[in-house]
Coordinates of C-alpha atoms in Angstrom, one line a residue:
X1 CA 45.1 35.4 78.7
X2 CA 45.6 33.1 75.8
X3 CA 42.8 33.0 73.2
X4 CA 40.6 29.9 73.6
X5 CA 41.4 27.0 71.3
X6 CA 39.3 23.9 71.8
X7 CA 35.9 22.3 71.1
X8 CA 32.9 24.5 70.5
X9 CA 31.1 23.2 73.6
X10 CA 33.8 23.3 76.2
X11 CA 33.4 20.8 79.1
X12 CA 30.4 19.0 77.4
X13 CA 30.4 15.3 76.7
X14 CA 28.5 14.1 73.6
X15 CA 27.0 11.1 75.3
X16 CA 25.3 13.4 77.8
X17 CA 23.3 15.2 75.2
X18 CA 19.5 14.7 75.6
X19 CA 18.0 17.6 73.6
X20 CA 19.0 19.9 70.7
X21 CA 16.8 22.7 69.5
X22 CA 17.5 25.2 66.8
X23 CA 15.9 28.2 65.1
X24 CA 17.3 28.8 61.6
X25 CA 16.5 32.5 61.5
X26 CA 17.4 32.9 57.8
X27 CA 15.3 30.0 56.6
X28 CA 12.5 30.6 59.2
X29 CA 12.7 27.0 60.4
X30 CA 12.4 25.7 64.0
X31 CA 13.4 22.1 64.8
X32 CA 13.7 20.2 68.0
X33 CA 15.1 16.7 68.6
X34 CA 15.2 14.7 71.9
X35 CA 16.8 11.5 73.0
X36 CA 14.2 8.8 73.9
X37 CA 14.3 5.2 74.9
X38 CA 14.7 4.0 71.3
X39 CA 17.0 6.8 70.1
X40 CA 16.8 10.4 68.9
X41 CA 13.4 11.6 67.7
X42 CA 12.1 14.8 66.1
X43 CA 9.6 16.4 68.4
X44 CA 9.0 19.7 66.5
X45 CA 7.6 20.4 64.0
X46 CA 6.5 16.7 63.7
X47 CA 7.2 13.5 65.7
X48 CA 9.4 11.1 63.9
X49 CA 12.7 9.2 64.4
X50 CA 15.9 11.0 63.4
X51 CA 18.2 9.3 60.8
X52 CA 21.2 8.0 62.7
X53 CA 23.7 9.6 60.3
X54 CA 22.0 13.0 60.8
X55 CA 22.4 12.7 64.6
X56 CA 26.1 11.9 64.1
X57 CA 26.5 15.0 61.8
X58 CA 24.9 17.3 64.3
X59 CA 27.0 16.0 67.2
X60 CA 30.2 16.2 65.2
X61 CA 29.5 19.8 64.2
X62 CA 28.9 20.8 67.9
X63 CA 32.2 19.4 69.0
X64 CA 34.4 20.5 66.2
X65 CA 37.6 22.5 67.2
X66 CA 37.1 26.2 67.3
X67 CA 39.5 29.1 67.8
X68 CA 38.6 32.4 69.6
X69 CA 38.5 35.5 67.5
X70 CA 41.4 37.8 68.2
X71 CA 40.6 40.8 70.4
X72 CA 41.1 43.5 67.7
X73 CA 38.5 41.8 65.5
X74 CA 35.8 41.1 68.0
X75 CA 33.8 44.4 67.7
X76 CA 33.5 43.9 63.9
X77 CA 32.5 40.2 64.4
X78 CA 29.8 41.2 67.0
X79 CA 27.9 43.1 64.3
X80 CA 27.4 39.8 62.4
X81 CA 25.0 38.5 65.1
X82 CA 22.3 41.1 64.6
X83 CA 20.4 38.9 64.0
X84 CA 22.3 35.6 64.1
X85 CA 21.8 33.1 61.2
X86 CA 21.0 30.2 63.6
X87 CA 20.3 29.9 67.3
X88 CA 21.1 26.6 68.9
X89 CA 20.0 25.3 72.3
X90 CA 21.8 22.2 73.7
X91 CA 20.8 20.3 76.8
X92 CA 22.9 17.8 78.6
X93 CA 22.1 15.5 81.6
X94 CA 24.9 15.3 84.1
X95 CA 25.6 12.5 86.5
X96 CA 23.0 12.4 89.1
X97 CA 20.3 13.7 86.7
X98 CA 21.0 17.4 86.8
X99 CA 20.3 19.4 83.6
X100 CA 22.6 21.9 82.1
X101 CA 21.8 24.1 79.1
X102 CA 24.1 25.7 76.5
X103 CA 23.4 28.4 73.9
X104 CA 25.1 28.9 70.6
X105 CA 24.6 31.6 68.0
X106 CA 25.8 31.2 64.5
X107 CA 26.8 34.4 62.7
X108 CA 28.2 35.1 59.3
X109 CA 30.4 33.0 57.1
X110 CA 33.9 34.1 56.4
X111 CA 34.7 35.8 53.1
X112 CA 36.1 32.5 51.8
X113 CA 33.1 30.6 53.0
X114 CA 35.2 28.0 54.8
X115 CA 34.6 29.1 58.4
X116 CA 31.6 30.4 60.4
X117 CA 31.5 32.8 63.4
X118 CA 29.9 31.4 66.5
X119 CA 29.0 33.0 69.8
X120 CA 29.3 30.6 72.8
X121 CA 29.1 31.6 76.5
X122 CA 30.3 35.2 75.6
X123 CA 33.1 34.1 73.4
X124 CA 33.3 34.9 69.7
X125 CA 34.8 31.8 68.0
X126 CA 35.5 30.7 64.5
X127 CA 34.8 27.1 63.4
X128 CA 34.5 25.1 60.2
X129 CA 31.3 25.9 58.3
X130 CA 30.0 22.3 58.7
X131 CA 28.3 23.7 61.8
X132 CA 26.2 25.9 59.5
X133 CA 25.7 23.1 57.0
X134 CA 24.6 20.5 59.7
X135 CA 22.0 22.8 61.2
X136 CA 20.7 24.0 57.8
X137 CA 19.3 20.5 57.1
X138 CA 15.6 20.3 56.2
X139 CA 13.2 18.3 58.4
X140 CA 12.6 16.1 55.4
X141 CA 16.2 15.1 55.2
X142 CA 16.5 14.8 59.0
X143 CA 13.9 12.0 59.1
X144 CA 14.9 8.3 59.3
X145 CA 14.1 6.6 56.0
X146 CA 14.7 3.1 57.2
X147 CA 11.2 1.7 57.7
X148 CA 11.7 -1.2 60.1
X149 CA 13.1 -0.7 63.6
X150 CA 14.4 -4.3 63.9
X151 CA 17.7 -5.9 64.1
X152 CA 17.8 -8.6 61.4
X153 CA 20.0 -10.9 63.6
X154 CA 17.1 -11.1 66.1
X155 CA 14.3 -11.8 63.6
X156 CA 12.9 -15.3 64.2
X157 CA 9.8 -15.3 62.0
X158 CA 8.8 -13.8 58.6
X159 CA 5.2 -13.7 57.4
X160 CA 4.0 -12.5 54.1
X161 CA 0.5 -12.4 52.6
X162 CA -1.3 -10.9 49.6
X163 CA -1.2 -10.9 45.9
X164 CA 1.0 -8.9 43.5
X165 CA 1.9 -8.7 39.8
X166 CA 5.0 -6.7 40.4
X167 CA 7.2 -9.3 38.7
X168 CA 4.9 -9.4 35.6
X169 CA 2.4 -12.1 36.5
X170 CA 0.0 -12.3 39.4
X171 CA 1.3 -14.4 42.2
X172 CA 0.2 -15.5 45.7
X173 CA 2.6 -14.0 48.2
X174 CA 1.7 -16.4 51.0
X175 CA 4.9 -17.3 52.9
X176 CA 5.7 -18.1 56.6
X177 CA 9.2 -19.0 57.8
X178 CA 10.6 -19.5 61.3
X179 CA 14.1 -19.7 62.6
X180 CA 15.5 -22.1 65.2
X181 CA 19.1 -21.5 65.9
X182 CA 20.9 -21.2 62.5
X183 CA 18.2 -23.0 60.5
X184 CA 15.2 -21.6 58.7
X185 CA 12.1 -23.7 58.1
X186 CA 9.1 -22.7 55.9
X187 CA 5.7 -23.7 57.1
X188 CA 3.4 -22.1 54.5
X189 CA 2.3 -22.5 51.8
X190 CA 4.2 -25.8 52.3
X191 CA 6.8 -27.2 54.6
X192 CA 10.3 -27.0 53.3
X193 CA 13.8 -26.3 54.5
X194 CA 15.3 -22.9 53.5
X195 CA 18.8 -21.9 52.7
X196 CA 20.0 -20.2 55.9
X197 CA 22.5 -18.0 54.1
X198 CA 19.9 -16.9 51.5
X199 CA 17.4 -16.3 54.3
X200 CA 19.9 -14.3 56.3
X201 CA 20.6 -12.0 53.4
X202 CA 16.9 -11.7 52.5
X203 CA 15.9 -10.7 56.0
X204 CA 18.8 -8.3 56.3
X205 CA 17.8 -6.6 53.1
X206 CA 14.2 -6.4 54.0
X207 CA 14.9 -5.0 57.4
X208 CA 16.9 -2.3 55.6
X209 CA 14.0 -1.3 53.4
X210 CA 14.0 2.5 52.9
X211 CA 11.4 5.0 52.1
X212 CA 12.0 7.2 49.0
X213 CA 9.7 9.8 50.4
X214 CA 7.0 10.7 53.0
X215 CA 3.5 10.9 51.5
X216 CA 1.4 11.7 54.6
X217 CA 1.9 12.7 58.2
X218 CA -1.8 13.0 59.0
X219 CA -2.7 11.2 62.2
X220 CA -5.7 9.5 60.7
X221 CA -4.9 9.2 57.0
X222 CA -7.4 8.3 54.3
X223 CA -5.9 4.9 53.4
X224 CA -7.9 4.5 50.3
X225 CA -6.1 7.5 48.8
X226 CA -2.9 5.3 48.8
X227 CA -4.6 1.9 48.2
X228 CA -3.6 0.9 51.7
X229 CA -7.2 0.1 52.7
X230 CA -6.7 -3.1 50.6
X231 CA -3.0 -3.6 50.6
X232 CA -1.3 -5.8 47.9
X233 CA 1.0 -7.2 50.6
X234 CA 1.5 -7.4 54.3
X235 CA 5.0 -8.1 55.5
X236 CA 5.4 -9.0 59.2
X237 CA 8.6 -9.6 61.2
X238 CA 8.8 -11.1 64.7
X239 CA 12.0 -10.9 66.8
X240 CA 13.3 -13.1 69.6
X241 CA 11.6 -11.0 72.2
X242 CA 8.2 -11.4 70.6
X243 CA 8.1 -7.8 69.2
X244 CA 6.3 -7.5 65.9
X245 CA 6.3 -5.0 63.1
X246 CA 4.0 -5.3 60.1
X247 CA 4.3 -3.2 56.9
X248 CA 1.3 -2.7 54.6
X249 CA 2.2 -2.3 51.0
X250 CA 0.0 -1.1 48.2
X251 CA 0.6 -0.3 44.5
X252 CA -1.2 2.8 43.3
X253 CA -0.7 3.2 39.6
X254 CA 1.8 1.6 37.3
X255 CA 4.9 2.1 39.3
X256 CA 4.0 4.0 42.5
X257 CA 4.1 2.1 45.8
X258 CA 3.1 3.2 49.3
X259 CA 3.8 1.7 52.7
X260 CA 2.6 2.1 56.2
X261 CA 3.5 0.3 59.4
X262 CA 0.4 -1.2 61.0
X263 CA 0.9 0.6 64.3
X264 CA 1.9 4.0 62.9
X265 CA 0.1 6.6 60.8
X266 CA 2.9 7.9 58.6
X267 CA 2.6 6.9 54.9
X268 CA 5.8 6.2 52.9
X269 CA 6.6 6.3 49.3
X270 CA 8.7 3.3 48.3
X271 CA 10.6 2.7 45.0
X272 CA 9.6 -0.3 43.0
X273 CA 13.1 -1.8 42.7
X274 CA 13.7 -2.7 46.4
X275 CA 10.2 -4.1 46.6
X276 CA 11.1 -6.7 43.9
X277 CA 13.1 -8.4 46.6
X278 CA 10.3 -8.2 49.2
X279 CA 7.8 -9.7 46.8
X280 CA 10.0 -12.2 45.0
X281 CA 9.0 -15.8 44.6
X282 CA 9.9 -17.7 47.8
X283 CA 11.1 -20.7 45.9
X284 CA 14.5 -19.0 45.4
X285 CA 15.0 -19.3 49.2
X286 CA 14.7 -23.1 49.2
X287 CA 17.7 -25.1 50.5
X288 CA 19.4 -26.9 47.6
X289 CA 21.8 -28.7 49.8
X290 CA 21.0 -32.4 50.4
X291 CA 22.5 -32.1 53.9
X292 CA 23.6 -28.9 55.4
X293 CA 26.5 -30.3 57.6
X294 CA 30.1 -31.1 57.3
X295 CA 31.4 -34.6 57.7
X296 CA 33.1 -33.7 60.9
X297 CA 29.7 -33.0 62.4
X298 CA 28.2 -36.4 61.5
X299 CA 28.4 -38.9 64.3
X300 CA 26.2 -41.7 62.9
X301 CA 24.1 -42.6 59.9
X302 CA 21.0 -44.9 60.0
X303 CA 19.2 -46.3 57.0
X304 CA 16.0 -48.2 57.6
X305 CA 14.5 -50.2 54.7
X306 CA 12.2 -53.2 54.2
X307 CA 15.2 -55.5 55.0
X308 CA 16.1 -53.9 58.3
X309 CA 18.3 -51.1 59.7
X310 CA 21.8 -50.3 58.6
X311 CA 23.9 -48.2 61.1
X312 CA 27.2 -46.5 60.5
X313 CA 28.9 -45.0 63.5
X314 CA 32.2 -43.2 64.2
X315 CA 34.0 -42.9 67.5
X316 CA 34.1 -39.5 69.3
X317 CA 37.4 -38.4 67.8
X318 CA 37.4 -37.0 64.2
X319 CA 40.1 -39.6 63.1
X320 CA 38.3 -42.6 64.7
X321 CA 37.3 -45.5 62.6
X322 CA 33.8 -45.9 61.3
X323 CA 31.9 -49.2 61.9
X324 CA 28.8 -50.6 60.3
X325 CA 26.2 -52.9 61.8
X326 CA 22.9 -54.4 60.5
X327 CA 19.7 -55.3 62.2
X328 CA 17.5 -57.5 60.2
X329 CA 13.7 -56.8 60.1
X330 CA 12.0 -58.5 63.0
X331 CA 15.2 -58.7 65.1
X332 CA 15.8 -56.8 68.3
X333 CA 19.6 -56.8 68.2
X334 CA 22.2 -55.6 65.8
X335 CA 24.7 -58.0 64.3
X336 CA 28.4 -57.6 64.7
X337 CA 30.2 -54.3 64.2
X338 CA 32.4 -54.3 61.1
X339 CA 35.1 -51.8 60.3
X340 CA 34.3 -49.7 57.2
X341 CA 37.1 -49.0 54.7
X342 CA 38.2 -45.4 55.3
X343 CA 38.4 -44.5 51.6
X344 CA 34.9 -45.7 51.0
X345 CA 33.3 -43.9 53.9
X346 CA 35.2 -40.7 53.1
X347 CA 34.0 -41.0 49.5
X348 CA 30.4 -41.4 50.7
X349 CA 30.6 -38.5 53.1
X350 CA 32.1 -36.3 50.4
X351 CA 29.2 -37.2 48.2
X352 CA 26.8 -36.3 50.9
X353 CA 28.5 -32.9 51.5
X354 CA 28.3 -32.0 47.8
X355 CA 25.0 -33.4 46.7
X356 CA 22.6 -30.7 45.5
X357 CA 18.8 -30.7 45.0
X358 CA 18.1 -30.5 41.3
X359 CA 14.4 -29.9 41.4
X360 CA 11.2 -30.0 43.4
X361 CA 8.3 -32.2 42.5
X362 CA 4.7 -31.6 43.8
X363 CA 3.8 -33.9 46.7
X364 CA 0.2 -34.8 46.0
X365 CA -1.2 -38.1 47.2
X366 CA -0.7 -40.0 43.9
X367 CA 2.9 -38.8 43.6
X368 CA 3.7 -39.8 47.1
X369 CA 2.1 -43.2 46.6
X370 CA 4.0 -43.8 43.4
X371 CA 7.3 -42.9 45.0
X372 CA 7.0 -44.1 48.6
X373 CA 4.0 -46.4 48.7
X374 CA 3.9 -50.1 49.5
X375 CA 6.1 -52.3 47.3
X376 CA 8.4 -49.5 46.2
X377 CA 12.1 -49.4 46.9
X378 CA 12.7 -46.7 49.5
X379 CA 14.4 -46.3 52.8
X380 CA 14.4 -43.9 55.8
X381 CA 17.6 -42.1 56.5
X382 CA 18.8 -40.4 59.7
X383 CA 22.0 -38.4 60.1
X384 CA 22.8 -37.8 63.8
X385 CA 25.1 -34.8 64.5
X386 CA 27.6 -34.0 67.1
X387 CA 30.0 -31.2 68.1
X388 CA 28.5 -27.9 66.8
X389 CA 25.1 -29.5 66.3
X390 CA 25.1 -31.9 69.3
X391 CA 21.8 -33.6 69.8
X392 CA 20.3 -32.6 66.4
X393 CA 19.6 -34.8 63.4
X394 CA 18.3 -34.7 59.8
X395 CA 15.8 -37.3 58.7
X396 CA 14.0 -38.1 55.4
X397 CA 13.0 -40.8 53.0
X398 CA 15.1 -42.0 50.0
X399 CA 13.3 -43.3 47.0
X400 CA 14.5 -45.2 43.9
X401 CA 17.1 -44.1 41.4
X402 CA 15.7 -42.8 38.1
X403 CA 17.2 -41.1 35.1
X404 CA 16.4 -37.5 34.3
X405 CA 15.6 -36.2 30.8
X406 CA 19.3 -35.2 30.5
X407 CA 20.4 -38.7 31.4
X408 CA 21.6 -37.8 34.9
X409 CA 21.2 -40.4 37.6
X410 CA 18.8 -39.0 40.2
X411 CA 17.6 -40.4 43.5
X412 CA 14.3 -39.0 44.8
X413 CA 13.9 -38.2 48.4
X414 CA 11.6 -36.4 50.8
X415 CA 13.0 -34.4 53.8
X416 CA 11.4 -34.2 57.2
X417 CA 11.2 -30.6 58.5
X418 CA 11.0 -29.4 62.1
X419 CA 10.2 -32.6 63.8
X420 CA 11.5 -34.4 66.9
X421 CA 12.8 -37.9 66.5
X422 CA 10.3 -40.6 65.7
X423 CA 10.3 -44.4 65.2
X424 CA 12.7 -45.5 62.5
X425 CA 10.3 -47.8 60.6
X426 CA 6.7 -46.5 60.4
X427 CA 4.3 -48.6 58.3
X428 CA 5.0 -48.2 54.6
X429 CA 1.4 -47.2 53.8
X430 CA 1.8 -44.2 56.1
X431 CA 5.3 -43.3 55.3
X432 CA 4.7 -40.4 52.8
X433 CA 0.9 -39.9 53.0
X434 CA 0.4 -39.3 56.7
X435 CA 3.8 -38.1 57.9
X436 CA 3.3 -34.4 58.8
X437 CA 6.9 -33.4 58.3
X438 CA 7.5 -34.2 54.7
X439 CA 8.4 -31.0 52.9
X440 CA 7.9 -32.3 49.4
X441 CA 9.4 -34.8 47.0
X442 CA 12.9 -33.7 45.9
X443 CA 15.3 -35.0 43.3
X444 CA 19.0 -35.2 44.3
X445 CA 21.8 -36.1 42.0
X446 CA 23.8 -39.0 43.4
X447 CA 26.5 -41.2 41.9
X448 CA 26.5 -44.1 44.2
X449 CA 23.7 -46.2 45.7
X450 CA 23.1 -46.3 49.4
X451 CA 23.1 -50.0 49.1
X452 CA 26.8 -50.0 48.4
X453 CA 27.4 -49.8 52.1
X454 CA 25.1 -52.6 53.2
X455 CA 26.8 -55.6 55.0
X456 CA 26.3 -58.8 53.0

C-alpha cells in the first residue's frame, strides 16, 4: 500500500467544523472554541469571540498537506508521543445533522524544526510546523480585538455624548447623525448636512476600533476602578435592522483609556491615538459642497423671490434644451417658456457643481433677521433631481452678496435639512426664524449672481 499523502484530516470539509478543543500538554493550557450563530467563540477557559484571522490560521493548519512516515521510521516516531505535545479534538456536523469526531496528537518537531509529527486515525504523519504554531496560541492572542460587531455599511445612526479634553481643551461631544440612502444629516447639537464620504470613512474607522488589551473579565466588574461608572463618552451605533451597540469610554489617568460595551461585562484597554478619531470635533464632518449632485442629475431649478418665481427646466434627455419661465408675484400662471443659451446654463451648472462652503456662521435670531428678515434681498432655491436621485430635491435660502475680509465675493445661504417639500414662498418674517429645517447660515463663494438668469 502506498504511504498516505494528503490533508491532515482526510475526508473532512472545513465548512462542516463546529467545535475545536485542544490540550497543550507542554504549556498546560486547555482551550475550546465553538461555532455559534454569530461566528466562532471561545467557550473555555473564558467566553469570548475568536478573532477571525485566528480561526483561519487554525483551519488552515488542520488541512495542510501531510505525508505518512515511512514504515521503517514509525517505531522511533511512536516514542515521541509519550506524552504528545498537543492533543486536538475536532468535531464536524455532517449533512442531516450527524456529528463526527476526530482526534489528532502532535508529537515532536523534526531536527530541523520545519516539520512536526502528527498521529491521526492510527497514522503517523509529518506536516509543516504551522500546526504546532497555530495551536500554541495564547488565549489572549486568540481573542477578537475588534470591539464593535457591526457592519459599517449597515449603520444608519451614530450618537455620541459626554465631555472630553483628549484634544487639549474640554469639548462637548454631543453629536447625533442619521443616514437616509447615501446622505447623512446631523440633528444635534444642530441640524446640518454632512459630507457622505467623510461620514462613511469615519463610521468605518469607528466600527473597526480595536482593543489594545483586556483589563477585566469579571462578570460584574467594579466600574469605578476604570472610571466607567462616569464615562467621558458614550458612542452608540444603530444599524438598519434596529440593532444597537453602545461603547462606554473613560479616561483613567493621563493617557489610559478603558472601554466597555453597554450589554457586556468585559473591560477593554484602548490606545489614545484611535480615540482621537472617535472624539474629534464633529465640524470636520460638515458638507462643504454647496450642492452634492452632478448637472446630469438636475432636472429643474426654482428660485422664489419677492418678485416672483423663476423656473429653469430641462427635457428628459441629457442633451435636451433648457427653458426658463417666470411667474410674477400674485400671478397663478407662468409666462412663456424661453430657451436658455446653452453656454450660459452650462456655465451656471458648472458653478453650482464646484461651489464650496467657505465658513459657517451662527444662526441666532438676530443673525437670521439681519440676513433673511423682511426687506432683505434673499430668495428660496429648489433643485429638483432625476435619474439616480429621482424624486429628491435640495432646498434652501440665498441671501445677499457680500465681500469677505480677503476681498472674495460671497453669497450667504441657509440649507434646509431632512424635510419634505413645502410651499415655495412662505412669509418673509417666518422664513429663517421659524423654519425648522435651516441648518445654519453658510457662506458660499460664487462668481455670478442668480439674477443673471432672470427673464427681463
